[in-house]
Structures are given as C-alpha cells and as structure tokens.
C-alpha cells in the first residue's frame, strides 16, 4: 500500500544542499542509472556534485540546476517503481522541467538538455548583470508590489520574483534597489526579511539575456499534451493548450513564480497527499500552510513504511 492520490511537486533552485545525493543510495539500480546517463549526456560529474560538492560549488546555477533535476528524476523513477501514480503535477521554476517529464509532456533527455543549457545561460547572465534577491514575510502582495514600484527608478529595478505563499514573497533586482525594499519592508512591519545567498537576480528583467539564449531550444522541444493534470507555476493554472504553454515557458526566466496559485490549482484536483519530489523540504513547508486537508511528505518520507502505514 502506498500513500493514496498524490500530487507531485518538484522543487527549484535553492533546494540543493551538500551531501544530498547520499539519500539516493537507497534507490534501485534502474532509478540510479539516470545519474550515469545524465553524466554521459552532459559531461558533468553529477554524482560527485551530489555527494561531495560544498555549498559554494552547488550555488552555481549550472551545478544547482543539474543536480536538482537529476535528483528529482531519480526519486520520481523510484516512486513510480513503488506504485505511485500522481493525480496532478507541478514544479517550482526549474522544477517545472521535472514536472513536464512526469506529466508525459517532455522526454527526459530533452528536459536534461534544456536544464543544462538553462543553468549555463543563467550563470552567465548573473555574471554580466549582478543582482540580489530577498524573501519577505508578513506583508501582502499589494504592499510589496508598491514597494517595488517606489524603488525602481533610473537604471535600477526591483520586482516580485516568487509569490510562494500568502504574505510570503521574494523580490529580485539590482542590489541597491533590493536593499532599499528590504529596509522599507522592515519599516512597514514585515515579520521576516532575509537577503538570499544567490549570485543573480532570478525571475527579473536582469535575466533577459538568458531567456533569449534559451528560446531556440524551447522552440524546438517536442512538447506533448499532459497525460495527467499539469499546473504551470508561471500562470498558476492547469495547462490545456500545450503550444500556448510553450510561449509562456519561454518567459519563465524573467517572470514571477506564482506558487500560491499553483498550490490552489493542485488542491482542486483533490489530492490526499502532496509529495515533494526532490531534495529539501521547502515546498513541503509551504504546502502544509496552504492545504491543511492533505498530508505533505518530503522526499523519502513518501517511501518509508511509516508514511505508508499512516496513509
């Protein structure tokens, strides 16, 4: 018996951590073979990065995105082998590519090639256009939007990057402007404000060069209609027209992640369990606060006998 009626949610960049690959040693040989295939196709020692790389190395977008995507792929294969059949899937930013594979929209090798390219072009854009990001909790979306408007001027810009939960957002942009919003948010009564340890202004106009570089690969990708409900974190809605979605996906790198709306759409498919298919517990924590009627399991919790017995 497995945890019933699950929704699969796939995390994005920021979920990586040193030693995360050691958990995958418990996977079957067939699932772990994906790591070998990914190394052969990319020329990157992904297994070594997963098990031995330090935090600074994993913070590089190319390393982070490849390791998270492959980690998620291995766990998804193991969950499938265990009998899990998701009623719906979604991914947070980068995680959307693993979700596309799980929904039957995109072949795994094609997704791997896009993710490898995505990491490289985002790393290059961050070097050419440095920026910052910060998380703000306790203010409304409208309040943060107004702060971003106030402090975006001249050559500086700050925008909403992630709408992760009600009254929990991330802003992104040029460093001075992000710092000004951070200070203003504290003065406005935010419960928590934290600069994020990232080297770029992801999901902001400063990533426009990366978006242009990735566009040809997305235009050529063989996207197919979802086999299970697939919710886009770009719109927060269920994808019905795959070609319209292709155009939306092309703007993913500079547009905000609408995770609050995404979880609400997933909840309408009536899952009894949310399973975070990837390293870390970020989405598990967010989901528990938004959908209290479902169980929320992170990573290998979904495969443990205890999780099954409590279903």
PDB file of C-alpha atoms in Angstrom:
ATOM      1  CA  UNK A   1       0.000   0.000   0.000  1.00  0.00           C
ATOM      2  CA  UNK A   2       1.226   3.498  -0.847  1.00  0.00           C
ATOM      3  CA  UNK A   3       0.153   6.980   0.167  1.00  0.00           C
ATOM      4  CA  UNK A   4      -3.020   7.471  -1.947  1.00  0.00           C
ATOM      5  CA  UNK A   5      -3.941  10.042  -4.570  1.00  0.00           C
ATOM      6  CA  UNK A   6      -0.707  12.071  -4.511  1.00  0.00           C
ATOM      7  CA  UNK A   7       0.132  15.341  -6.195  1.00  0.00           C
ATOM      8  CA  UNK A   8       3.817  15.521  -7.136  1.00  0.00           C
ATOM      9  CA  UNK A   9       5.558  18.871  -6.611  1.00  0.00           C
ATOM     10  CA  UNK A  10       9.110  19.384  -7.857  1.00  0.00           C
ATOM     11  CA  UNK A  11      11.382  21.969  -6.176  1.00  0.00           C
ATOM     12  CA  UNK A  12      13.558  24.539  -7.881  1.00  0.00           C
ATOM     13  CA  UNK A  13      16.966  26.094  -7.427  1.00  0.00           C
ATOM     14  CA  UNK A  14      17.786  26.697  -3.773  1.00  0.00           C
ATOM     15  CA  UNK A  15      16.785  23.207  -2.649  1.00  0.00           C
ATOM     16  CA  UNK A  16      20.262  21.804  -3.283  1.00  0.00           C
ATOM     17  CA  UNK A  17      22.454  21.012  -0.290  1.00  0.00           C
ATOM     18  CA  UNK A  18      25.838  19.332   0.296  1.00  0.00           C
ATOM     19  CA  UNK A  19      25.606  15.551   0.521  1.00  0.00           C
ATOM     20  CA  UNK A  20      22.081  15.402  -0.854  1.00  0.00           C
ATOM     21  CA  UNK A  21      22.953  12.536  -3.181  1.00  0.00           C
ATOM     22  CA  UNK A  22      23.621  10.125  -0.330  1.00  0.00           C
ATOM     23  CA  UNK A  23      19.889   9.618   0.115  1.00  0.00           C
ATOM     24  CA  UNK A  24      19.692   8.283  -3.440  1.00  0.00           C
ATOM     25  CA  UNK A  25      21.888   5.321  -2.490  1.00  0.00           C
ATOM     26  CA  UNK A  26      18.676   3.720  -1.249  1.00  0.00           C
ATOM     27  CA  UNK A  27      17.144   3.849  -4.742  1.00  0.00           C
ATOM     28  CA  UNK A  28      17.046   0.849  -7.016  1.00  0.00           C
ATOM     29  CA  UNK A  29      19.657   0.324  -9.712  1.00  0.00           C
ATOM     30  CA  UNK A  30      17.262   1.288 -12.513  1.00  0.00           C
ATOM     31  CA  UNK A  31      16.458   4.656 -10.948  1.00  0.00           C
ATOM     32  CA  UNK A  32      20.101   5.425 -10.099  1.00  0.00           C
ATOM     33  CA  UNK A  33      21.092   4.619 -13.683  1.00  0.00           C
ATOM     34  CA  UNK A  34      19.644   8.034 -14.555  1.00  0.00           C
ATOM     35  CA  UNK A  35      22.647   9.644 -12.840  1.00  0.00           C
ATOM     36  CA  UNK A  36      25.033   7.692 -15.080  1.00  0.00           C
ATOM     37  CA  UNK A  37      23.042   8.589 -18.189  1.00  0.00           C
ATOM     38  CA  UNK A  38      22.951  12.256 -17.206  1.00  0.00           C
ATOM     39  CA  UNK A  39      26.734  12.296 -16.735  1.00  0.00           C
ATOM     40  CA  UNK A  40      27.252  10.698 -20.130  1.00  0.00           C
ATOM     41  CA  UNK A  41      24.934  13.157 -21.876  1.00  0.00           C
ATOM     42  CA  UNK A  42      26.203  16.334 -20.178  1.00  0.00           C
ATOM     43  CA  UNK A  43      29.850  15.536 -19.455  1.00  0.00           C
ATOM     44  CA  UNK A  44      29.309  16.779 -15.885  1.00  0.00           C
ATOM     45  CA  UNK A  45      30.185  14.655 -12.835  1.00  0.00           C
ATOM     46  CA  UNK A  46      26.688  14.983 -11.393  1.00  0.00           C
ATOM     47  CA  UNK A  47      27.033  12.132  -8.905  1.00  0.00           C
ATOM     48  CA  UNK A  48      30.182  13.715  -7.489  1.00  0.00           C
ATOM     49  CA  UNK A  49      28.413  17.071  -7.178  1.00  0.00           C
ATOM     50  CA  UNK A  50      25.517  15.443  -5.358  1.00  0.00           C
ATOM     51  CA  UNK A  51      27.671  13.682  -2.786  1.00  0.00           C
ATOM     52  CA  UNK A  52      30.887  15.688  -2.364  1.00  0.00           C
ATOM     53  CA  UNK A  53      30.391  19.291  -3.526  1.00  0.00           C
ATOM     54  CA  UNK A  54      30.331  22.081  -0.941  1.00  0.00           C
ATOM     55  CA  UNK A  55      27.667  24.743  -0.610  1.00  0.00           C
ATOM     56  CA  UNK A  56      29.548  27.324  -2.685  1.00  0.00           C
ATOM     57  CA  UNK A  57      30.022  24.918  -5.591  1.00  0.00           C
ATOM     58  CA  UNK A  58      26.371  23.912  -5.560  1.00  0.00           C
ATOM     59  CA  UNK A  59      25.258  27.551  -5.532  1.00  0.00           C
ATOM     60  CA  UNK A  60      26.420  27.936  -9.139  1.00  0.00           C
ATOM     61  CA  UNK A  61      23.253  27.790 -11.293  1.00  0.00           C
ATOM     62  CA  UNK A  62      24.658  25.145 -13.627  1.00  0.00           C
ATOM     63  CA  UNK A  63      25.572  22.791 -10.769  1.00  0.00           C
ATOM     64  CA  UNK A  64      22.397  23.520  -8.809  1.00  0.00           C
ATOM     65  CA  UNK A  65      20.005  23.046 -11.687  1.00  0.00           C
ATOM     66  CA  UNK A  66      21.551  19.840 -12.993  1.00  0.00           C
ATOM     67  CA  UNK A  67      21.784  18.196  -9.583  1.00  0.00           C
ATOM     68  CA  UNK A  68      18.241  19.138  -8.562  1.00  0.00           C
ATOM     69  CA  UNK A  69      16.750  17.979 -11.871  1.00  0.00           C
ATOM     70  CA  UNK A  70      18.593  14.659 -11.816  1.00  0.00           C
ATOM     71  CA  UNK A  71      17.884  14.118  -8.083  1.00  0.00           C
ATOM     72  CA  UNK A  72      14.193  14.733  -8.752  1.00  0.00           C
ATOM     73  CA  UNK A  73      14.268  12.397 -11.764  1.00  0.00           C
ATOM     74  CA  UNK A  74      15.780   9.555  -9.750  1.00  0.00           C
ATOM     75  CA  UNK A  75      13.248   9.940  -6.953  1.00  0.00           C
ATOM     76  CA  UNK A  76      10.355  10.174  -9.440  1.00  0.00           C
ATOM     77  CA  UNK A  77      11.521   6.913 -11.021  1.00  0.00           C
ATOM     78  CA  UNK A  78      11.701   5.259  -7.614  1.00  0.00           C
ATOM     79  CA  UNK A  79       8.234   6.495  -6.658  1.00  0.00           C
ATOM     80  CA  UNK A  80       6.858   5.175  -9.944  1.00  0.00           C
ATOM     81  CA  UNK A  81       8.505   1.810  -9.335  1.00  0.00           C
ATOM     82  CA  UNK A  82       6.873   1.762  -5.888  1.00  0.00           C
ATOM     83  CA  UNK A  83       3.443   2.209  -7.473  1.00  0.00           C
ATOM     84  CA  UNK A  84       2.818   5.940  -7.106  1.00  0.00           C
ATOM     85  CA  UNK A  85       0.602   7.440  -9.824  1.00  0.00           C
ATOM     86  CA  UNK A  86       0.169  11.205  -9.364  1.00  0.00           C
ATOM     87  CA  UNK A  87      -3.234  12.779  -9.831  1.00  0.00           C
ATOM     88  CA  UNK A  88      -1.535  16.074 -10.763  1.00  0.00           C
ATOM     89  CA  UNK A  89       1.979  17.536 -11.015  1.00  0.00           C
ATOM     90  CA  UNK A  90       3.660  20.940 -10.798  1.00  0.00           C
ATOM     91  CA  UNK A  91       7.153  22.346 -10.427  1.00  0.00           C
ATOM     92  CA  UNK A  92       8.554  25.490  -8.843  1.00  0.00           C
ATOM     93  CA  UNK A  93      10.546  27.335 -11.546  1.00  0.00           C
ATOM     94  CA  UNK A  94      13.339  24.889 -12.502  1.00  0.00           C
ATOM     95  CA  UNK A  95      11.173  22.103 -11.072  1.00  0.00           C
ATOM     96  CA  UNK A  96       8.726  22.673 -13.909  1.00  0.00           C
ATOM     97  CA  UNK A  97      11.023  20.675 -16.216  1.00  0.00           C
ATOM     98  CA  UNK A  98      10.913  17.591 -13.996  1.00  0.00           C
ATOM     99  CA  UNK A  99       7.148  18.076 -13.760  1.00  0.00           C
ATOM    100  CA  UNK A 100       6.898  18.189 -17.562  1.00  0.00           C
ATOM    101  CA  UNK A 101       8.637  14.816 -17.722  1.00  0.00           C
ATOM    102  CA  UNK A 102       6.361  13.364 -15.031  1.00  0.00           C
ATOM    103  CA  UNK A 103       3.274  14.596 -16.918  1.00  0.00           C
ATOM    104  CA  UNK A 104       4.448  12.982 -20.153  1.00  0.00           C
ATOM    105  CA  UNK A 105       4.867  16.377 -21.848  1.00  0.00           C
ATOM    106  CA  UNK A 106       8.610  16.168 -22.497  1.00  0.00           C
ATOM    107  CA  UNK A 107      11.156  13.395 -22.879  1.00  0.00           C
ATOM    108  CA  UNK A 108      13.710  13.074 -20.099  1.00  0.00           C
ATOM    109  CA  UNK A 109      16.772  13.552 -22.324  1.00  0.00           C
ATOM    110  CA  UNK A 110      15.244  16.657 -23.903  1.00  0.00           C
ATOM    111  CA  UNK A 111      14.474  18.085 -20.482  1.00  0.00           C
ATOM    112  CA  UNK A 112      18.015  17.340 -19.321  1.00  0.00           C
ATOM    113  CA  UNK A 113      19.480  19.202 -22.315  1.00  0.00           C
ATOM    114  CA  UNK A 114      17.268  22.231 -21.637  1.00  0.00           C
ATOM    115  CA  UNK A 115      18.133  22.252 -17.926  1.00  0.00           C
ATOM    116  CA  UNK A 116      21.865  22.013 -18.657  1.00  0.00           C
ATOM    117  CA  UNK A 117      21.625  24.937 -21.074  1.00  0.00           C
ATOM    118  CA  UNK A 118      19.354  26.887 -18.718  1.00  0.00           C
ATOM    119  CA  UNK A 119      21.886  26.658 -15.889  1.00  0.00           C
ATOM    120  CA  UNK A 120      24.748  27.828 -18.109  1.00  0.00           C
ATOM    121  CA  UNK A 121      22.952  30.837 -19.583  1.00  0.00           C
ATOM    122  CA  UNK A 122      21.588  31.925 -16.212  1.00  0.00           C
ATOM    123  CA  UNK A 123      25.051  31.722 -14.672  1.00  0.00           C
ATOM    124  CA  UNK A 124      26.435  33.858 -17.484  1.00  0.00           C
ATOM    125  CA  UNK A 125      23.603  36.394 -17.187  1.00  0.00           C
ATOM    126  CA  UNK A 126      24.230  36.666 -13.445  1.00  0.00           C
ATOM    127  CA  UNK A 127      27.922  37.387 -14.064  1.00  0.00           C
ATOM    128  CA  UNK A 128      27.102  40.051 -16.646  1.00  0.00           C
ATOM    129  CA  UNK A 129      24.180  41.581 -14.716  1.00  0.00           C
ATOM    130  CA  UNK A 130      24.763  41.024 -10.988  1.00  0.00           C
ATOM    131  CA  UNK A 131      21.802  41.418  -8.702  1.00  0.00           C
ATOM    132  CA  UNK A 132      20.210  40.290  -5.460  1.00  0.00           C
ATOM    133  CA  UNK A 133      17.103  38.630  -4.060  1.00  0.00           C
ATOM    134  CA  UNK A 134      15.319  38.839  -0.702  1.00  0.00           C
ATOM    135  CA  UNK A 135      12.467  36.997   0.986  1.00  0.00           C
ATOM    136  CA  UNK A 136       9.752  38.998   2.743  1.00  0.00           C
ATOM    137  CA  UNK A 137       7.145  37.502   5.085  1.00  0.00           C
ATOM    138  CA  UNK A 138       4.218  39.272   6.697  1.00  0.00           C
ATOM    139  CA  UNK A 139       3.314  41.821   4.022  1.00  0.00           C
ATOM    140  CA  UNK A 140       0.644  41.444   1.342  1.00  0.00           C
ATOM    141  CA  UNK A 141       1.399  41.066  -2.348  1.00  0.00           C
ATOM    142  CA  UNK A 142      -0.015  44.549  -2.945  1.00  0.00           C
ATOM    143  CA  UNK A 143       2.229  46.067  -0.271  1.00  0.00           C
ATOM    144  CA  UNK A 144       5.377  44.501  -1.723  1.00  0.00           C
ATOM    145  CA  UNK A 145       4.349  45.409  -5.268  1.00  0.00           C
ATOM    146  CA  UNK A 146       4.042  49.045  -4.179  1.00  0.00           C
ATOM    147  CA  UNK A 147       7.478  48.951  -2.516  1.00  0.00           C
ATOM    148  CA  UNK A 148       8.984  47.571  -5.717  1.00  0.00           C
ATOM    149  CA  UNK A 149       7.330  50.345  -7.709  1.00  0.00           C
ATOM    150  CA  UNK A 150       8.659  53.009  -5.352  1.00  0.00           C
ATOM    151  CA  UNK A 151      12.264  51.868  -5.538  1.00  0.00           C
ATOM    152  CA  UNK A 152      12.502  51.005  -9.239  1.00  0.00           C
ATOM    153  CA  UNK A 153      13.938  54.092 -10.876  1.00  0.00           C
ATOM    154  CA  UNK A 154      16.576  55.179 -13.371  1.00  0.00           C
ATOM    155  CA  UNK A 155      18.879  52.204 -14.087  1.00  0.00           C
ATOM    156  CA  UNK A 156      17.778  50.222 -11.026  1.00  0.00           C
ATOM    157  CA  UNK A 157      14.915  47.798 -10.789  1.00  0.00           C
ATOM    158  CA  UNK A 158      13.295  45.510  -8.222  1.00  0.00           C
ATOM    159  CA  UNK A 159      10.333  43.219  -8.943  1.00  0.00           C
ATOM    160  CA  UNK A 160       8.277  40.434  -7.384  1.00  0.00           C
ATOM    161  CA  UNK A 161      10.044  37.182  -8.249  1.00  0.00           C
ATOM    162  CA  UNK A 162       8.254  34.463  -6.247  1.00  0.00           C
ATOM    163  CA  UNK A 163       4.769  34.506  -4.761  1.00  0.00           C
ATOM    164  CA  UNK A 164       5.385  31.470  -2.586  1.00  0.00           C
ATOM    165  CA  UNK A 165       2.510  31.659  -0.110  1.00  0.00           C
ATOM    166  CA  UNK A 166       0.013  34.230   1.167  1.00  0.00           C
ATOM    167  CA  UNK A 167       2.102  37.035   2.666  1.00  0.00           C
ATOM    168  CA  UNK A 168       5.378  35.318   1.735  1.00  0.00           C
ATOM    169  CA  UNK A 169       7.140  36.640  -1.354  1.00  0.00           C
ATOM    170  CA  UNK A 170      10.593  37.066  -2.856  1.00  0.00           C
ATOM    171  CA  UNK A 171      11.843  40.203  -4.604  1.00  0.00           C
ATOM    172  CA  UNK A 172      14.631  40.359  -7.166  1.00  0.00           C
ATOM    173  CA  UNK A 173      16.597  43.055  -8.957  1.00  0.00           C
ATOM    174  CA  UNK A 174      19.607  45.328  -8.794  1.00  0.00           C
ATOM    175  CA  UNK A 175      21.358  45.148  -5.437  1.00  0.00           C
ATOM    176  CA  UNK A 176      20.829  48.722  -4.240  1.00  0.00           C
ATOM    177  CA  UNK A 177      17.128  48.637  -5.024  1.00  0.00           C
ATOM    178  CA  UNK A 178      16.621  45.244  -3.351  1.00  0.00           C
ATOM    179  CA  UNK A 179      18.354  46.608  -0.231  1.00  0.00           C
ATOM    180  CA  UNK A 180      16.041  49.620  -0.244  1.00  0.00           C
ATOM    181  CA  UNK A 181      12.967  47.380  -0.427  1.00  0.00           C
ATOM    182  CA  UNK A 182      14.388  45.239   2.398  1.00  0.00           C
ATOM    183  CA  UNK A 183      14.742  48.297   4.639  1.00  0.00           C
ATOM    184  CA  UNK A 184      11.321  49.625   3.677  1.00  0.00           C
ATOM    185  CA  UNK A 185       9.676  46.237   4.287  1.00  0.00           C
ATOM    186  CA  UNK A 186      11.088  46.133   7.823  1.00  0.00           C
ATOM    187  CA  UNK A 187       9.761  49.635   8.450  1.00  0.00           C
ATOM    188  CA  UNK A 188       6.363  48.593   7.091  1.00  0.00           C
ATOM    189  CA  UNK A 189       6.088  45.810   9.675  1.00  0.00           C
ATOM    190  CA  UNK A 190       7.270  42.704   7.834  1.00  0.00           C
ATOM    191  CA  UNK A 191       7.620  39.724  10.167  1.00  0.00           C
ATOM    192  CA  UNK A 192      10.793  38.448   8.493  1.00  0.00           C
ATOM    193  CA  UNK A 193      13.074  39.874   5.831  1.00  0.00           C
ATOM    194  CA  UNK A 194      16.122  37.996   4.586  1.00  0.00           C
ATOM    195  CA  UNK A 195      18.617  38.531   1.800  1.00  0.00           C
ATOM    196  CA  UNK A 196      19.031  35.274  -0.099  1.00  0.00           C
ATOM    197  CA  UNK A 197      22.501  33.809  -0.777  1.00  0.00           C
ATOM    198  CA  UNK A 198      22.261  33.894  -4.571  1.00  0.00           C
ATOM    199  CA  UNK A 199      24.505  35.464  -7.159  1.00  0.00           C
ATOM    200  CA  UNK A 200      21.858  36.685  -9.572  1.00  0.00           C
ATOM    201  CA  UNK A 201      18.514  38.432  -9.843  1.00  0.00           C
ATOM    202  CA  UNK A 202      16.488  35.450 -10.978  1.00  0.00           C
ATOM    203  CA  UNK A 203      12.943  35.944 -12.297  1.00  0.00           C
ATOM    204  CA  UNK A 204      13.646  39.572 -13.073  1.00  0.00           C
ATOM    205  CA  UNK A 205      14.389  41.560 -16.250  1.00  0.00           C
ATOM    206  CA  UNK A 206      18.118  41.206 -15.452  1.00  0.00           C
ATOM    207  CA  UNK A 207      17.805  37.620 -16.754  1.00  0.00           C
ATOM    208  CA  UNK A 208      16.609  38.729 -20.206  1.00  0.00           C
ATOM    209  CA  UNK A 209      19.833  37.653 -21.931  1.00  0.00           C
ATOM    210  CA  UNK A 210      19.481  34.136 -20.528  1.00  0.00           C
ATOM    211  CA  UNK A 211      15.891  33.987 -21.703  1.00  0.00           C
ATOM    212  CA  UNK A 212      16.931  34.920 -25.246  1.00  0.00           C
ATOM    213  CA  UNK A 213      19.682  32.289 -25.242  1.00  0.00           C
ATOM    214  CA  UNK A 214      17.310  29.534 -24.145  1.00  0.00           C
ATOM    215  CA  UNK A 215      14.487  30.446 -26.546  1.00  0.00           C
ATOM    216  CA  UNK A 216      15.694  28.429 -29.597  1.00  0.00           C
ATOM    217  CA  UNK A 217      15.955  25.227 -27.562  1.00  0.00           C
ATOM    218  CA  UNK A 218      12.439  25.671 -26.189  1.00  0.00           C
ATOM    219  CA  UNK A 219      11.082  26.407 -29.667  1.00  0.00           C
ATOM    220  CA  UNK A 220      12.442  23.074 -30.913  1.00  0.00           C
ATOM    221  CA  UNK A 221      11.374  20.996 -27.901  1.00  0.00           C
ATOM    222  CA  UNK A 222       8.909  18.177 -28.595  1.00  0.00           C
ATOM    223  CA  UNK A 223       6.169  19.170 -26.164  1.00  0.00           C
ATOM    224  CA  UNK A 224       3.154  16.874 -25.908  1.00  0.00           C
ATOM    225  CA  UNK A 225      -0.220  17.218 -24.185  1.00  0.00           C
ATOM    226  CA  UNK A 226      -0.143  16.275 -20.485  1.00  0.00           C
ATOM    227  CA  UNK A 227      -1.194  12.748 -19.537  1.00  0.00           C
ATOM    228  CA  UNK A 228      -2.151  13.933 -16.039  1.00  0.00           C
ATOM    229  CA  UNK A 229      -3.192  17.428 -14.934  1.00  0.00           C
ATOM    230  CA  UNK A 230      -0.118  19.664 -15.156  1.00  0.00           C
ATOM    231  CA  UNK A 231      -0.185  23.014 -13.358  1.00  0.00           C
ATOM    232  CA  UNK A 232       2.155  25.751 -14.553  1.00  0.00           C
ATOM    233  CA  UNK A 233       3.899  27.822 -11.896  1.00  0.00           C
ATOM    234  CA  UNK A 234       4.023  30.640 -14.454  1.00  0.00           C
ATOM    235  CA  UNK A 235       0.255  31.089 -14.537  1.00  0.00           C
ATOM    236  CA  UNK A 236      -0.874  29.058 -11.545  1.00  0.00           C
ATOM    237  CA  UNK A 237      -3.388  27.303 -13.793  1.00  0.00           C
ATOM    238  CA  UNK A 238      -3.813  23.885 -15.387  1.00  0.00           C
ATOM    239  CA  UNK A 239      -2.192  23.671 -18.830  1.00  0.00           C
ATOM    240  CA  UNK A 240      -4.740  22.821 -21.511  1.00  0.00           C
ATOM    241  CA  UNK A 241      -3.112  24.096 -24.735  1.00  0.00           C
ATOM    242  CA  UNK A 242       0.479  22.864 -24.892  1.00  0.00           C
ATOM    243  CA  UNK A 243       1.515  25.249 -27.687  1.00  0.00           C
ATOM    244  CA  UNK A 244       0.247  28.277 -25.801  1.00  0.00           C
ATOM    245  CA  UNK A 245       2.128  26.962 -22.802  1.00  0.00           C
ATOM    246  CA  UNK A 246       5.323  26.759 -24.890  1.00  0.00           C
ATOM    247  CA  UNK A 247       5.149  30.516 -25.386  1.00  0.00           C
ATOM    248  CA  UNK A 248       4.613  31.054 -21.665  1.00  0.00           C
ATOM    249  CA  UNK A 249       7.530  28.773 -20.786  1.00  0.00           C
ATOM    250  CA  UNK A 250       9.765  30.940 -22.964  1.00  0.00           C
ATOM    251  CA  UNK A 251       9.239  33.775 -20.470  1.00  0.00           C
ATOM    252  CA  UNK A 252       9.836  31.716 -17.348  1.00  0.00           C
ATOM    253  CA  UNK A 253      13.309  33.028 -16.507  1.00  0.00           C
ATOM    254  CA  UNK A 254      12.201  36.663 -16.187  1.00  0.00           C
ATOM    255  CA  UNK A 255       8.632  36.229 -14.930  1.00  0.00           C
ATOM    256  CA  UNK A 256       7.487  35.583 -11.341  1.00  0.00           C
ATOM    257  CA  UNK A 257       6.721  32.149  -9.917  1.00  0.00           C
ATOM    258  CA  UNK A 258       3.070  32.026  -8.832  1.00  0.00           C
ATOM    259  CA  UNK A 259       3.316  29.177  -6.363  1.00  0.00           C
ATOM    260  CA  UNK A 260       0.360  30.252  -4.215  1.00  0.00           C
ATOM    261  CA  UNK A 261      -1.949  29.969  -7.231  1.00  0.00           C
ATOM    262  CA  UNK A 262      -0.224  26.747  -8.313  1.00  0.00           C
ATOM    263  CA  UNK A 263      -0.923  25.018  -4.998  1.00  0.00           C
ATOM    264  CA  UNK A 264      -4.523  26.250  -5.080  1.00  0.00           C
ATOM    265  CA  UNK A 265      -4.978  24.687  -8.539  1.00  0.00           C
ATOM    266  CA  UNK A 266      -3.382  21.435  -7.378  1.00  0.00           C
ATOM    267  CA  UNK A 267      -5.722  21.366  -4.379  1.00  0.00           C
ATOM    268  CA  UNK A 268      -8.720  21.462  -6.730  1.00  0.00           C
ATOM    269  CA  UNK A 269      -7.635  18.059  -8.116  1.00  0.00           C
ATOM    270  CA  UNK A 270      -8.348  16.781  -4.577  1.00  0.00           C
ATOM    271  CA  UNK A 271      -5.037  15.073  -3.763  1.00  0.00           C
ATOM    272  CA  UNK A 272      -4.890  13.325  -0.387  1.00  0.00           C
ATOM    273  CA  UNK A 273      -1.104  13.668  -0.285  1.00  0.00           C
ATOM    274  CA  UNK A 274       1.449  16.148  -1.634  1.00  0.00           C
ATOM    275  CA  UNK A 275       4.854  14.584  -2.295  1.00  0.00           C
ATOM    276  CA  UNK A 276       7.884  16.860  -2.779  1.00  0.00           C
ATOM    277  CA  UNK A 277       9.891  15.020  -5.434  1.00  0.00           C
ATOM    278  CA  UNK A 278      13.375  16.406  -4.916  1.00  0.00           C
ATOM    279  CA  UNK A 279      15.891  17.405  -2.270  1.00  0.00           C
ATOM    280  CA  UNK A 280      14.873  19.504   0.694  1.00  0.00           C
ATOM    281  CA  UNK A 281      11.563  20.384   2.323  1.00  0.00           C
ATOM    282  CA  UNK A 282      10.831  23.909   1.066  1.00  0.00           C
ATOM    283  CA  UNK A 283       7.652  23.059  -0.850  1.00  0.00           C
ATOM    284  CA  UNK A 284       6.509  20.707   1.902  1.00  0.00           C
ATOM    285  CA  UNK A 285       6.578  23.550   4.409  1.00  0.00           C
ATOM    286  CA  UNK A 286       4.749  25.919   2.081  1.00  0.00           C
ATOM    287  CA  UNK A 287       2.112  23.334   1.236  1.00  0.00           C
ATOM    288  CA  UNK A 288       1.332  22.481   4.860  1.00  0.00           C
ATOM    289  CA  UNK A 289       0.413  26.100   5.489  1.00  0.00           C
ATOM    290  CA  UNK A 290      -1.829  26.343   2.416  1.00  0.00           C
ATOM    291  CA  UNK A 291      -3.609  22.969   2.152  1.00  0.00           C
ATOM    292  CA  UNK A 292      -4.289  21.641   5.639  1.00  0.00           C
ATOM    293  CA  UNK A 293      -6.671  18.904   4.498  1.00  0.00           C
ATOM    294  CA  UNK A 294      -3.889  16.895   2.778  1.00  0.00           C
ATOM    295  CA  UNK A 295      -0.741  15.176   4.025  1.00  0.00           C
ATOM    296  CA  UNK A 296       2.581  16.646   2.915  1.00  0.00           C
ATOM    297  CA  UNK A 297       5.620  14.401   2.544  1.00  0.00           C
ATOM    298  CA  UNK A 298       9.160  15.389   1.632  1.00  0.00           C
ATOM    299  CA  UNK A 299      11.443  13.181  -0.432  1.00  0.00           C
ATOM    300  CA  UNK A 300      11.977   9.776   1.073  1.00  0.00           C
ATOM    301  CA  UNK A 301       9.196  10.187   3.632  1.00  0.00           C
ATOM    302  CA  UNK A 302       6.878   9.072   0.831  1.00  0.00           C
ATOM    303  CA  UNK A 303       8.700   5.739   0.560  1.00  0.00           C
ATOM    304  CA  UNK A 304       9.076   4.955   4.248  1.00  0.00           C
ATOM    305  CA  UNK A 305       6.918   2.245   5.866  1.00  0.00           C
ATOM    306  CA  UNK A 306       5.786   4.779   8.491  1.00  0.00           C
ATOM    307  CA  UNK A 307       4.407   7.135   5.819  1.00  0.00           C
ATOM    308  CA  UNK A 308       2.538   4.265   4.199  1.00  0.00           C
ATOM    309  CA  UNK A 309       1.071   2.959   7.469  1.00  0.00           C
ATOM    310  CA  UNK A 310      -0.290   6.407   8.326  1.00  0.00           C
ATOM    311  CA  UNK A 311      -1.985   6.928   4.955  1.00  0.00           C
TER     312      UNK A 311
END
